[in-house]
Coordinates of C-alpha atoms and ligand atoms in Angstrom, one line a residue:
M1 CA -49.2 92.9 -32.5
E2 CA -46.7 93.3 -35.3
T3 CA -47.3 91.2 -38.4
I4 CA -44.1 89.7 -39.8
R5 CA -43.8 89.4 -43.6
I6 CA -42.3 86.2 -44.8
G7 CA -41.3 84.7 -48.2
F8 CA -41.2 81.2 -49.4
L9 CA -38.5 79.6 -51.7
G10 CA -40.3 76.7 -53.2
C11 CA -43.9 75.6 -52.9
G12 CA -44.2 71.8 -53.4
N13 CA -46.0 69.6 -51.0
I14 CA -44.0 70.8 -48.0
G15 CA -44.5 74.5 -48.9
C16 CA -48.2 73.8 -49.3
G17 CA -48.2 72.1 -45.9
V18 CA -46.6 75.3 -44.4
Y19 CA -49.1 77.5 -46.1
R20 CA -51.9 75.3 -44.8
L21 CA -50.7 75.4 -41.2
L22 CA -50.3 79.2 -41.3
Q23 CA -53.9 79.4 -42.6
T24 CA -55.5 76.8 -40.2
H25 CA -53.4 77.6 -37.1
G26 CA -52.8 81.3 -37.7
E27 CA -55.4 82.4 -35.2
A28 CA -54.0 80.1 -32.5
M29 CA -50.5 81.3 -33.2
R30 CA -51.6 84.9 -32.6
A31 CA -53.5 83.9 -29.4
N32 CA -50.9 81.5 -27.9
E33 CA -47.6 82.8 -29.3
G34 CA -48.3 86.4 -29.9
V35 CA -47.0 86.3 -33.5
A36 CA -48.7 87.0 -36.8
F37 CA -47.4 86.3 -40.3
D38 CA -48.2 87.6 -43.7
I39 CA -46.8 86.0 -46.9
G40 CA -45.1 88.5 -49.2
A41 CA -44.0 86.3 -52.1
I42 CA -43.6 82.6 -53.0
L43 CA -40.9 81.6 -55.5
V44 CA -41.9 78.7 -57.7
R45 CA -40.5 77.3 -60.9
D46 CA -43.9 77.2 -62.7
V47 CA -46.6 79.6 -61.5
A48 CA -49.3 77.8 -63.5
K49 CA -48.7 74.4 -61.9
K50 CA -51.5 72.8 -59.9
R51 CA -50.7 72.5 -56.2
S52 CA -51.9 70.3 -53.4
W53 CA -53.4 73.4 -51.5
A54 CA -55.0 76.4 -53.1
I55 CA -52.4 79.2 -53.1
P56 CA -53.4 82.6 -54.4
A57 CA -51.9 83.3 -57.8
S58 CA -51.0 86.8 -56.7
L59 CA -48.4 85.4 -54.3
L60 CA -46.6 83.3 -56.8
T61 CA -43.5 84.5 -58.7
D62 CA -40.7 82.8 -60.7
R63 CA -38.3 85.7 -59.9
A64 CA -36.0 84.9 -56.9
E65 CA -35.4 88.6 -56.4
D66 CA -39.1 89.1 -55.5
V67 CA -38.3 87.2 -52.3
L68 CA -34.6 87.8 -51.8
D69 CA -34.5 91.5 -52.5
N70 CA -37.8 92.4 -51.0
P71 CA -37.0 94.7 -48.1
D72 CA -40.3 94.0 -46.4
I73 CA -39.6 90.3 -46.1
A74 CA -37.9 89.5 -42.8
I75 CA -37.9 85.7 -42.7
V76 CA -37.4 83.4 -45.7
M77 CA -38.6 79.8 -45.6
E78 CA -36.7 77.5 -47.9
F79 CA -38.1 74.2 -49.1
M80 CA -36.8 74.0 -52.7
G81 CA -34.6 71.0 -51.8
G82 CA -31.3 70.2 -53.5
E83 CA -27.9 71.8 -53.1
Q84 CA -28.2 74.7 -55.6
P85 CA -29.6 77.2 -56.0
A86 CA -31.0 76.7 -52.5
A87 CA -27.6 77.2 -50.7
S88 CA -26.8 80.4 -52.7
Y89 CA -30.3 81.8 -52.1
M90 CA -30.0 81.1 -48.3
I91 CA -26.6 82.8 -48.2
R92 CA -27.9 85.8 -50.1
A93 CA -30.9 86.2 -47.8
L94 CA -28.8 85.8 -44.7
K95 CA -26.3 88.4 -45.9
A96 CA -29.2 90.8 -46.5
G97 CA -30.2 90.3 -42.8
K98 CA -33.2 88.0 -43.5
S99 CA -33.6 85.0 -41.2
I100 CA -33.8 81.6 -42.8
V101 CA -36.0 78.7 -41.9
T102 CA -35.1 75.6 -43.9
A103 CA -35.8 71.9 -44.3
N104 CA -32.8 71.4 -46.6
K105 CA -30.3 69.0 -45.1
M106 CA -28.3 68.6 -48.4
A107 CA -27.7 72.4 -48.8
L108 CA -27.0 72.9 -45.1
A109 CA -24.6 69.9 -44.7
T110 CA -22.7 70.6 -47.9
H111 CA -22.4 74.4 -47.4
W112 CA -22.4 74.5 -43.6
D113 CA -19.5 76.9 -43.1
E114 CA -20.7 79.4 -45.7
I115 CA -24.3 79.4 -44.5
V116 CA -23.4 79.6 -40.8
S117 CA -20.8 82.4 -41.5
A118 CA -23.4 84.4 -43.4
A119 CA -25.8 84.2 -40.5
R120 CA -23.0 85.0 -37.9
E121 CA -21.9 88.1 -39.9
S122 CA -25.3 89.6 -40.4
G123 CA -26.8 88.5 -37.1
A124 CA -29.8 87.0 -39.0
G125 CA -31.4 83.8 -37.7
L126 CA -30.7 80.3 -39.1
Y127 CA -33.3 77.6 -38.1
Y128 CA -33.3 74.1 -39.5
E129 CA -35.2 71.7 -37.2
A130 CA -37.0 70.3 -40.2
S131 CA -33.8 69.3 -41.9
V132 CA -33.3 66.3 -39.7
C133 CA -36.1 63.8 -38.8
G134 CA -39.1 65.9 -39.9
A135 CA -41.4 66.6 -36.9
I136 CA -39.0 65.1 -34.3
P137 CA -37.6 68.0 -32.2
I138 CA -34.1 66.5 -32.2
I139 CA -32.1 69.7 -33.1
R140 CA -34.0 71.6 -30.4
A141 CA -33.3 68.8 -27.9
I142 CA -29.6 68.8 -28.6
N143 CA -29.2 72.6 -28.7
D144 CA -31.6 73.7 -26.1
S145 CA -32.3 70.8 -23.7
L146 CA -29.1 68.7 -23.3
Q147 CA -26.6 71.5 -22.8
A148 CA -25.7 70.2 -19.3
N149 CA -24.4 66.9 -20.9
R150 CA -21.5 65.7 -22.9
V151 CA -23.2 63.7 -25.6
T152 CA -21.1 60.5 -25.9
S153 CA -23.0 58.8 -28.7
L154 CA -26.1 59.0 -30.8
M155 CA -27.6 56.3 -33.0
G156 CA -30.5 57.0 -35.3
I157 CA -32.9 55.6 -37.8
I158 CA -33.0 58.9 -39.7
N159 CA -34.2 57.8 -43.1
G160 CA -37.8 56.6 -43.4
T161 CA -37.6 55.1 -46.8
T162 CA -34.9 52.6 -45.9
N163 CA -36.6 51.8 -42.6
Y164 CA -39.8 51.0 -44.5
I165 CA -37.8 48.7 -46.8
L166 CA -35.9 46.9 -44.1
S167 CA -39.0 46.5 -41.9
R168 CA -40.9 44.8 -44.7
M169 CA -37.9 42.6 -45.6
S170 CA -37.9 41.5 -42.0
S171 CA -41.6 41.0 -41.5
E172 CA -42.2 39.2 -44.8
G173 CA -38.8 37.7 -45.6
A174 CA -39.1 39.6 -48.9
D175 CA -36.2 40.5 -51.2
Y176 CA -34.9 44.1 -51.4
A177 CA -35.9 44.6 -55.1
R178 CA -39.5 43.6 -54.5
V179 CA -40.0 45.8 -51.5
L180 CA -38.2 48.8 -53.2
A181 CA -40.6 48.4 -56.1
D182 CA -43.6 48.5 -53.7
A183 CA -42.2 51.5 -51.9
Q184 CA -41.9 53.3 -55.2
R185 CA -45.4 52.4 -56.1
L186 CA -46.7 53.7 -52.8
G187 CA -44.7 57.0 -53.1
L188 CA -42.4 56.0 -50.1
A189 CA -39.4 55.9 -52.3
E190 CA -38.4 58.2 -55.2
P191 CA -38.3 57.0 -58.8
D192 CA -34.5 57.4 -58.4
P193 CA -34.0 56.0 -54.9
T194 CA -30.3 56.6 -54.7
A195 CA -30.2 59.4 -52.1
D196 CA -32.2 57.2 -49.7
V197 CA -31.0 53.7 -50.3
E198 CA -27.3 54.5 -50.7
G199 CA -27.4 56.4 -47.4
Y200 CA -26.7 60.0 -48.7
D201 CA -29.8 61.5 -47.1
A202 CA -28.8 59.9 -43.8
A203 CA -25.2 61.1 -44.1
Y204 CA -26.3 64.8 -44.6
K205 CA -28.5 64.5 -41.5
L206 CA -25.8 62.8 -39.5
S207 CA -23.3 65.5 -40.4
I208 CA -25.7 68.1 -39.0
L209 CA -26.6 66.1 -35.9
S210 CA -23.0 65.1 -34.9
T211 CA -21.7 68.7 -35.5
L212 CA -24.3 69.9 -33.0
A213 CA -23.9 67.1 -30.5
F214 CA -20.1 67.3 -30.4
H215 CA -19.7 71.1 -31.0
R216 CA -17.2 70.4 -33.7
H217 CA -17.9 70.5 -37.4
V218 CA -18.2 67.0 -38.9
P219 CA -18.2 67.6 -42.7
V220 CA -20.4 65.3 -44.7
D221 CA -17.5 63.9 -46.6
C222 CA -16.1 62.6 -43.3
V223 CA -19.2 60.5 -42.7
Y224 CA -18.6 56.9 -43.6
R225 CA -21.5 55.8 -45.8
E226 CA -22.8 52.5 -47.0
G227 CA -26.4 51.9 -48.2
I228 CA -28.8 49.0 -48.1
T229 CA -28.6 47.9 -51.8
G230 CA -26.3 44.9 -50.9
I231 CA -28.6 43.6 -48.2
S232 CA -30.5 40.3 -49.0
A233 CA -33.3 38.5 -47.4
I234 CA -30.8 35.9 -46.1
D235 CA -28.9 38.6 -44.1
V236 CA -32.2 39.6 -42.4
A237 CA -33.1 36.0 -41.7
C238 CA -29.6 35.0 -40.4
G239 CA -29.7 38.1 -38.1
K240 CA -33.0 36.9 -36.7
E241 CA -31.4 33.6 -35.6
F242 CA -28.9 35.6 -33.6
G243 CA -31.7 37.7 -32.0
L244 CA -30.8 40.7 -34.2
T245 CA -32.8 43.3 -36.2
L246 CA -31.4 45.0 -39.2
K247 CA -31.6 48.8 -39.6
L248 CA -29.8 51.5 -41.6
L249 CA -28.3 53.3 -38.6
A250 CA -26.5 56.6 -38.4
V251 CA -24.0 56.3 -35.7
A252 CA -21.9 59.1 -34.1
K253 CA -19.6 58.6 -31.2
E254 CA -16.8 60.7 -29.6
E255 CA -14.1 58.6 -27.9
N256 CA -11.0 60.3 -26.5
G257 CA -11.5 63.3 -28.7
V258 CA -11.9 61.3 -31.9
I259 CA -15.2 61.5 -33.6
Q260 CA -16.6 58.6 -35.6
A261 CA -19.7 59.3 -37.9
R262 CA -21.0 56.5 -40.0
V263 CA -24.1 55.4 -41.8
H264 CA -24.4 51.7 -42.7
P265 CA -26.7 48.7 -42.3
T266 CA -26.5 47.7 -38.7
F267 CA -27.9 44.9 -36.6
V268 CA -29.2 45.9 -33.2
P269 CA -30.4 43.3 -30.6
D270 CA -34.1 42.6 -30.8
H271 CA -34.6 44.1 -27.3
H272 CA -32.9 47.4 -28.2
P273 CA -35.4 50.4 -28.4
L274 CA -34.3 51.1 -32.0
A275 CA -35.3 47.5 -33.0
S276 CA -39.0 48.3 -32.5
V277 CA -38.9 51.4 -34.8
S278 CA -40.7 50.1 -37.9
D279 CA -42.1 51.3 -41.2
A280 CA -41.2 54.8 -42.2
F281 CA -40.8 56.1 -38.6
N282 CA -37.6 57.7 -37.5
A283 CA -35.9 57.6 -34.0
V284 CA -32.7 59.0 -32.5
Y285 CA -31.2 57.3 -29.5
V286 CA -29.0 59.7 -27.6
N287 CA -26.6 58.9 -24.7
G288 CA -25.5 61.8 -22.5
D289 CA -23.2 61.6 -19.5
A290 CA -25.8 63.3 -17.2
C291 CA -29.2 62.4 -18.8
G292 CA -28.3 58.8 -19.7
E293 CA -30.1 57.2 -22.6
M294 CA -33.1 58.7 -24.2
M295 CA -35.0 58.1 -27.5
F296 CA -36.8 60.5 -29.7
Y297 CA -39.4 58.9 -32.0
G298 CA -41.8 60.1 -34.6
R299 CA -42.4 60.9 -38.3
G300 CA -39.3 61.9 -40.1
A301 CA -40.8 62.9 -43.4
G302 CA -44.0 63.9 -45.1
D303 CA -45.5 67.3 -45.9
M304 CA -47.3 68.0 -42.6
P305 CA -44.7 66.5 -40.2
T306 CA -42.0 68.6 -41.9
A307 CA -44.3 71.6 -42.0
S308 CA -44.9 71.2 -38.2
A309 CA -41.1 71.6 -37.6
L310 CA -40.8 74.5 -40.1
V311 CA -43.7 76.5 -38.6
S312 CA -42.3 75.9 -35.1
D313 CA -38.9 77.3 -36.3
L314 CA -40.8 80.2 -37.9
I315 CA -42.4 81.1 -34.6
K316 CA -39.0 80.7 -32.8
A317 CA -37.4 83.0 -35.3
A318 CA -40.2 85.6 -35.0
K319 CA -40.0 85.6 -31.2
A320 CA -36.2 85.7 -30.8
K321 CA -34.9 88.9 -29.3
R322 CA -31.4 87.8 -30.5
H323 CA -30.8 84.9 -32.8
E324 CA -28.6 82.1 -31.3
L325 CA -26.2 80.1 -33.4
P326 CA -24.9 76.7 -32.3
A327 CA -21.5 76.7 -30.5
V328 CA -19.4 74.8 -33.0
H329 CA -15.8 75.5 -31.9
S330 CA -13.8 74.1 -34.8
A331 CA -13.7 71.5 -37.4
A332 CA -13.2 68.0 -36.0
E333 CA -9.4 67.7 -36.0
R334 CA -9.6 63.9 -35.8
M335 CA -12.2 61.7 -37.5
A336 CA -11.9 58.0 -36.8
D337 CA -10.9 55.9 -39.8
D338 CA -11.4 52.7 -37.8
W339 CA -13.9 51.7 -35.1
T340 CA -14.6 48.7 -32.9
C341 CA -17.8 46.7 -32.8
V342 CA -19.2 43.3 -33.1
H343 CA -19.3 42.1 -36.7
F344 CA -21.7 39.8 -38.6
V345 CA -19.8 38.0 -41.4
R346 CA -21.5 36.0 -44.0
M347 CA -19.7 34.0 -46.8
M348 CA -20.2 31.0 -49.2
A349 CA -17.6 28.5 -48.1
K350 CA -16.5 25.2 -49.7
D351 CA -18.3 22.4 -47.9
E352 CA -15.2 20.2 -47.2
P353 CA -13.4 19.1 -44.1
G354 CA -10.9 21.6 -42.7
V355 CA -12.4 24.7 -44.4
L356 CA -14.0 26.0 -41.2
S357 CA -10.8 25.8 -39.2
K358 CA -8.8 27.5 -42.1
V359 CA -11.4 30.4 -42.1
A360 CA -11.4 30.6 -38.3
G361 CA -7.6 30.6 -38.4
Q362 CA -7.5 33.8 -40.5
F363 CA -9.7 35.5 -38.0
A364 CA -7.5 34.3 -35.2
D365 CA -4.3 35.6 -37.0
E366 CA -5.9 39.1 -37.0
G367 CA -6.8 38.9 -33.3
V368 CA -10.5 38.5 -34.1
S369 CA -12.4 36.2 -31.8
I370 CA -15.5 34.4 -33.0
A371 CA -18.5 34.4 -30.7
S372 CA -20.8 32.1 -32.7
M373 CA -21.2 30.5 -36.0
V374 CA -24.1 28.9 -38.0
Q375 CA -24.2 27.0 -41.2
K376 CA -27.3 27.9 -43.2
G377 CA -29.1 25.7 -45.7
R378 CA -27.6 23.0 -47.8
C379 CA -24.7 22.9 -50.2
N380 CA -25.3 24.7 -53.5
S381 CA -24.5 23.3 -57.0
D382 CA -20.9 24.6 -56.6
G383 CA -20.4 22.6 -53.4
R384 CA -20.6 25.7 -51.3
V385 CA -22.6 26.4 -48.2
Q386 CA -23.5 29.6 -46.3
L387 CA -21.5 30.3 -43.2
V388 CA -22.4 33.1 -40.8
F389 CA -20.1 34.2 -38.0
L390 CA -20.7 36.6 -35.2
T391 CA -17.4 38.0 -33.8
H392 CA -16.6 39.5 -30.4
R393 CA -15.8 43.2 -30.6
A394 CA -13.1 43.8 -33.1
S395 CA -11.8 46.7 -35.1
E396 CA -13.1 47.2 -38.6
R397 CA -9.6 47.1 -39.9
S398 CA -8.8 43.7 -38.4
I399 CA -12.0 42.2 -39.8
R400 CA -11.2 43.5 -43.3
S401 CA -7.6 42.2 -43.0
A402 CA -8.9 38.8 -42.0
L403 CA -11.3 38.7 -44.9
A404 CA -8.6 39.8 -47.3
R405 CA -6.6 36.8 -46.3
I406 CA -9.3 34.3 -47.1
D407 CA -8.6 32.6 -50.4
G408 CA -11.5 32.9 -52.9
D409 CA -11.2 29.2 -53.5
L410 CA -12.0 28.5 -49.8
A411 CA -14.8 31.0 -49.4
S412 CA -16.4 33.7 -51.6
E413 CA -19.1 36.4 -51.4
L414 CA -17.7 37.7 -48.2
H415 CA -20.1 40.2 -46.6
I416 CA -19.9 42.1 -43.3
I417 CA -22.6 43.9 -41.3
R418 CA -21.8 45.8 -38.1
V419 CA -23.6 45.1 -34.9
E420 CA -24.3 47.8 -32.3
N421 CA -25.2 46.2 -29.0
E422 CA -24.7 48.9 -26.5
Ligands
HSE1 N1 -36.4 60.7 -48.0 C1 -36.3 61.0 -46.6 C2 -36.6 59.8 -45.8 C3 -37.1 62.1 -46.1 O1 -37.0 58.7 -46.4 O2 -36.5 59.8 -44.6 C4 -36.4 63.4 -46.3 O3 -35.1 63.4 -45.7

């Protein structure tokens, strides 16, 4: 059996997880998969740093060329994270004919064309199961298992940090800031949580997923993005009264050749399979015209779940007679700048006769039909009361136009959350 020499770019917790799996499962991989690996070099920033798994010092280097220009290394595993230098290193390795196995959604989503072109030109392999939803084999499912379908939509909880925060806000009625602080203390949110809580991480992942699902490139800057920082305990509580659970959803749909890709806080009915996905778990709910609905569920982050996907890709790369690239025919010519769904609208309205009918009139003038309405709590010291509307399906544009027509004197703090109920 040939032993394949590999190199690592980075060796934080995920790299240590990969090293650990190769050590502990190496014998089983030889017996079950007929592949054997040997690590040639590991690029790190600081060779003296203490790591979570004992890595022989002789493998560590701080010179990228020891990995990228080493002719004996056939497969490069990248887990440095971040956009650069990871993207340039991957392109350089691919151009040199080395296959890449990566967990890096940011580099891949922001440099998709260059990275895929480099792989296509050299014939080297490009594997990135770990870049979306950690251990969940969603890339493999879309590329290798659902080919006989036209995927019509996918909706995912693809960021564990925000799902943890929203789950606790829901179960405890807690405020965003308190739960975020707890998540940071527990290591479930970064000291700077922006990438997760503002939806950037989910947008990178959705760009990759929707590109593969619809076979047309969906650039990350075409993904509508809204995070969870504006969500309050009152939104979560009001949703509950309507039988709705709040999630940060990544939604991608193709309707009449137009693709919509969006990440935003979203209510789903309590009985929807995504509503029961709690804590830091991830799930992707896919709808295909032949397979119908299916849901992929599991751990979307963490060193060992991510290492599981990386080592699976490593084995796939090692066993491939010819490396396959996804069929992405062109850039999406048309991305939706509007979409239709049910909307949850919350506002502080003056508690006076006639206000409700004036607000309802603005919705009516934009063709938005109201399905239900509740008044929450009592009047505040400004004589205002919380009103919550649930609309029938309406376009985002018409909802925004209706809200723009509402005089601030009549109602303020207007706030919308989309509802996906299909
Ligand atoms: N921070 C991400 C999450 C994991 O919370 O899901 C890596 O994408």
